CSV table of C-alpha atoms in Angstrom, one decimal:
chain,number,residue,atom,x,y,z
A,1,UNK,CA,8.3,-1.8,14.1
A,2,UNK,CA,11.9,-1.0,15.6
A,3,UNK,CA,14.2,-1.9,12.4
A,4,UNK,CA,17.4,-1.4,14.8
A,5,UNK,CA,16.9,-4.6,17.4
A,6,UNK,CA,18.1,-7.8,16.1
A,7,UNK,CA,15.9,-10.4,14.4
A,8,UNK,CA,13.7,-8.1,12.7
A,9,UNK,CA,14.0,-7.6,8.7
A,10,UNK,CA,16.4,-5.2,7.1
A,11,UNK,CA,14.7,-2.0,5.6
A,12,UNK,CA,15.6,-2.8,2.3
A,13,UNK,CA,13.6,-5.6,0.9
A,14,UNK,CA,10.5,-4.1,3.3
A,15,UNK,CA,10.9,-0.4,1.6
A,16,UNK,CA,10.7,-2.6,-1.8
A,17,UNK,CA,7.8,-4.5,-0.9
A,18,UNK,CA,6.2,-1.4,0.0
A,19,UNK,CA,7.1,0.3,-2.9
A,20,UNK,CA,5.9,-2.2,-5.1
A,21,UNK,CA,2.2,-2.4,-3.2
A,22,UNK,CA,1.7,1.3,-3.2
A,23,UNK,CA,2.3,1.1,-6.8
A,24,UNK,CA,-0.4,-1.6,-7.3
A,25,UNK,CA,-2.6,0.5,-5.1
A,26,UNK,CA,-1.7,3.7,-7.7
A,27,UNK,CA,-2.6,1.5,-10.6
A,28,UNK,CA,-6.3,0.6,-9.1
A,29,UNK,CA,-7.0,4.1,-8.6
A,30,UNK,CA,-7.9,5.3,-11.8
A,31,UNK,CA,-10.1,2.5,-12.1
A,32,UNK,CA,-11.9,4.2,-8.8
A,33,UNK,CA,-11.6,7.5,-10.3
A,34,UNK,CA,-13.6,6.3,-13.4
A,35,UNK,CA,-16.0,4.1,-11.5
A,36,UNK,CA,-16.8,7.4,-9.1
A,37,UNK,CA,-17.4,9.4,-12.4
A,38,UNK,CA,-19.1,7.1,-14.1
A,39,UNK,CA,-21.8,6.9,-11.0
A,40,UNK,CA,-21.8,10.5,-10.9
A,41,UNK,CA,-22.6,10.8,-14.5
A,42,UNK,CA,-25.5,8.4,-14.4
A,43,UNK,CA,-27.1,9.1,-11.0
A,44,UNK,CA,-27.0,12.8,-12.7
A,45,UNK,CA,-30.2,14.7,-13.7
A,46,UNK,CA,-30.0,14.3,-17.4
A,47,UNK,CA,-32.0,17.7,-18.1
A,48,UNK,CA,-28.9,19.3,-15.9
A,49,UNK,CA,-26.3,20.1,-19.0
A,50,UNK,CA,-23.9,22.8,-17.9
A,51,UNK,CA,-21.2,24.5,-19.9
A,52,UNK,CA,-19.4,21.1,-20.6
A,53,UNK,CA,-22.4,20.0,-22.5
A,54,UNK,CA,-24.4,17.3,-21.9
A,55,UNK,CA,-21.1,15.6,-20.5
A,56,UNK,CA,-21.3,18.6,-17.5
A,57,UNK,CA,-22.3,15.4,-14.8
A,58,UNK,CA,-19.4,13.4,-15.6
A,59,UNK,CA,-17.3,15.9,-15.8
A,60,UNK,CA,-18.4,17.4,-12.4
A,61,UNK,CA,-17.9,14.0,-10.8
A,62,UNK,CA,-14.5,13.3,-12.2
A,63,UNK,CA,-13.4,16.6,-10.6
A,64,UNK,CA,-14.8,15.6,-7.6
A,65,UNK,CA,-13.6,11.9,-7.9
A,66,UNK,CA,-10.4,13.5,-8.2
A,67,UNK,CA,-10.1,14.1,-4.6
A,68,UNK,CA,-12.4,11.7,-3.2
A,69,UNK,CA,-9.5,8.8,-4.4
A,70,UNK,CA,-7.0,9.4,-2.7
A,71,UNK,CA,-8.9,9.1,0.4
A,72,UNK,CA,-10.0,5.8,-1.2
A,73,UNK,CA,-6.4,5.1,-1.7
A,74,UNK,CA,-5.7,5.2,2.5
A,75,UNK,CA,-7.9,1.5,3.7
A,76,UNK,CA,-6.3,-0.3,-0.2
A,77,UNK,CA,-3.1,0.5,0.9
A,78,UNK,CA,-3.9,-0.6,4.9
A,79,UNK,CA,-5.2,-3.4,3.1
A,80,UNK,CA,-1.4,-4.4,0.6
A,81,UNK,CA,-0.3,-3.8,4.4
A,82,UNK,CA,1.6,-0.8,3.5
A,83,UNK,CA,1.6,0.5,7.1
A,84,UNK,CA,1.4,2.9,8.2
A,85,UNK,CA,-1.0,3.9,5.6
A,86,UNK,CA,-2.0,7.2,6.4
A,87,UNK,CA,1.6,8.8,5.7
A,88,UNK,CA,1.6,7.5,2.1
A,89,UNK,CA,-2.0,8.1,1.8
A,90,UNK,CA,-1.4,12.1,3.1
A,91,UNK,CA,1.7,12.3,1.2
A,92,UNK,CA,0.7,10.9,-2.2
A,93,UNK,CA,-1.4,14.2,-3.0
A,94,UNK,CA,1.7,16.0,-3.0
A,95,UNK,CA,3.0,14.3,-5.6
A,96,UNK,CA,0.1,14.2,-7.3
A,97,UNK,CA,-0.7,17.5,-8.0
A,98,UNK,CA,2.4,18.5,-9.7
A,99,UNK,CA,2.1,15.5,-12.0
A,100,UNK,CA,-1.8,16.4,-12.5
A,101,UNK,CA,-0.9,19.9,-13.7
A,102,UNK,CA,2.4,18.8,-15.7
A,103,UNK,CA,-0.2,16.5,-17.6
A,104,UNK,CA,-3.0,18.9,-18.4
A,105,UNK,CA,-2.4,18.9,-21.9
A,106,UNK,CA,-2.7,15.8,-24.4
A,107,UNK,CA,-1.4,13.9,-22.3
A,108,UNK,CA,-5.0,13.3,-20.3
A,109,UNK,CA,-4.3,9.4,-19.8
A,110,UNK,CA,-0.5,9.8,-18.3
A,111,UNK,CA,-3.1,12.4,-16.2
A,112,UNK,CA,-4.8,9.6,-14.7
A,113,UNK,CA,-1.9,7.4,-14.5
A,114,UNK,CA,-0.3,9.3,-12.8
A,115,UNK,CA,-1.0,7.7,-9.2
A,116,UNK,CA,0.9,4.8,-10.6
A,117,UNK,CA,3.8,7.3,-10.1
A,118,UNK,CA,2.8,9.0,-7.2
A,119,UNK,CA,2.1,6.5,-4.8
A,120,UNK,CA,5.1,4.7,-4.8
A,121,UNK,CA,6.7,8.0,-4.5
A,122,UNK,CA,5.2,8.8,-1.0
A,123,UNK,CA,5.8,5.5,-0.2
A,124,UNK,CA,9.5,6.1,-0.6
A,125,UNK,CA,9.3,9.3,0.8
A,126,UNK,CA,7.4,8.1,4.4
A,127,UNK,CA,8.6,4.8,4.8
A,128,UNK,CA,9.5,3.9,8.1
A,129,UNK,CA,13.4,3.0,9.1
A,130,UNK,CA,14.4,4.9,6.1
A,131,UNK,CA,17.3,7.2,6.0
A,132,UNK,CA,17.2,10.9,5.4
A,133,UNK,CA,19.0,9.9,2.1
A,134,UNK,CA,17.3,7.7,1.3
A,135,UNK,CA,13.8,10.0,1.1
A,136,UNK,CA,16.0,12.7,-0.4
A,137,UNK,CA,16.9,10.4,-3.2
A,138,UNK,CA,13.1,9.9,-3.9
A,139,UNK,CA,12.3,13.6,-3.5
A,140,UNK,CA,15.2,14.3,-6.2
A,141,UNK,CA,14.0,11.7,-8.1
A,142,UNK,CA,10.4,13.0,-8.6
A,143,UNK,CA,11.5,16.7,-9.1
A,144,UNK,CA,14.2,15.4,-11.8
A,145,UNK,CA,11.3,13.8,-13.8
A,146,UNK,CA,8.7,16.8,-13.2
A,147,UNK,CA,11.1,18.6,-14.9
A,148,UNK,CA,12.1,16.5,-17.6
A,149,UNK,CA,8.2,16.4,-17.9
A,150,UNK,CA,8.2,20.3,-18.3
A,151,UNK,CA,10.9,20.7,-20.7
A,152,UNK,CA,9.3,18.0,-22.9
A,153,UNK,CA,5.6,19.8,-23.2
């Protein structure tokens, strides 16, 4: 979509839209994440209890899971037509991980929230027709609250 020939919408109120469906999409992840481990746990050999206990196949599926998501997250967000999907879908991880290991303390649930952050993030980040300040901005953003998230635990 050329956002520079007349006619077609302004980048604003699409980089909005798009912000707010990556968002939705980051907020039915976890659900994913639990459903994968939950599977895991119960499709699991029960006489199979590894050093997490007797817990060891849900554990080892949420691990997994925790990967295996955001590729989930790629046809969801194709699907809110957050296009091109891909690009938040590759980006996302990157915001991810910093939050993940920010958030390995108590904080366990802001842990699996965390895509609710994320997402939106790399949709900011990748989106199509936006300026170079404009993904700078989100970039700053993000690092501003990693921080604050550092200082505070």
């Amino acid at each position: 979509m050329d956002l520079s020939k007349p006619g077609t919408p302004s980048v604003a109120p699409r980089l909005a839209e798009r912000v707010v469906f990556a968002g939705v999409v980051g907020a039915m992840l976890p659900f994913l994440h639990f459903g994968w481990a939950l599977l895991g746990a119960v499709l699991a050999d029960e006489s199979q209890c590894g050093h997490f206990g007797c817990l060891g196949p849900f554990a080892e599926a949420w691990e997994t899971g925790r990967w295996l998501v955001p590729v989930l997250a790629w046809p969801l967000l194709g699907l809110l037509r957050v296009r091109p999907a891909w690009h938040v879908a590759l980006v996302a991880p990157l915001f991810l991980v910093p939050l993940w290991e920010l958030s390995a303390g108590p904080e366990v649930l802001f842990g699996v929230l965390s895509t609710v952050l994320a997402y939106p993030f790399a949709a900011l980040v990748t989106a199509p027709g936006a300026s170079w300040r404009q993904r700078g901005l989100g970039v700053a953003l993000f690092l501003m609250f990693c921080g604050a998230l550092a200082v505070s635990g």
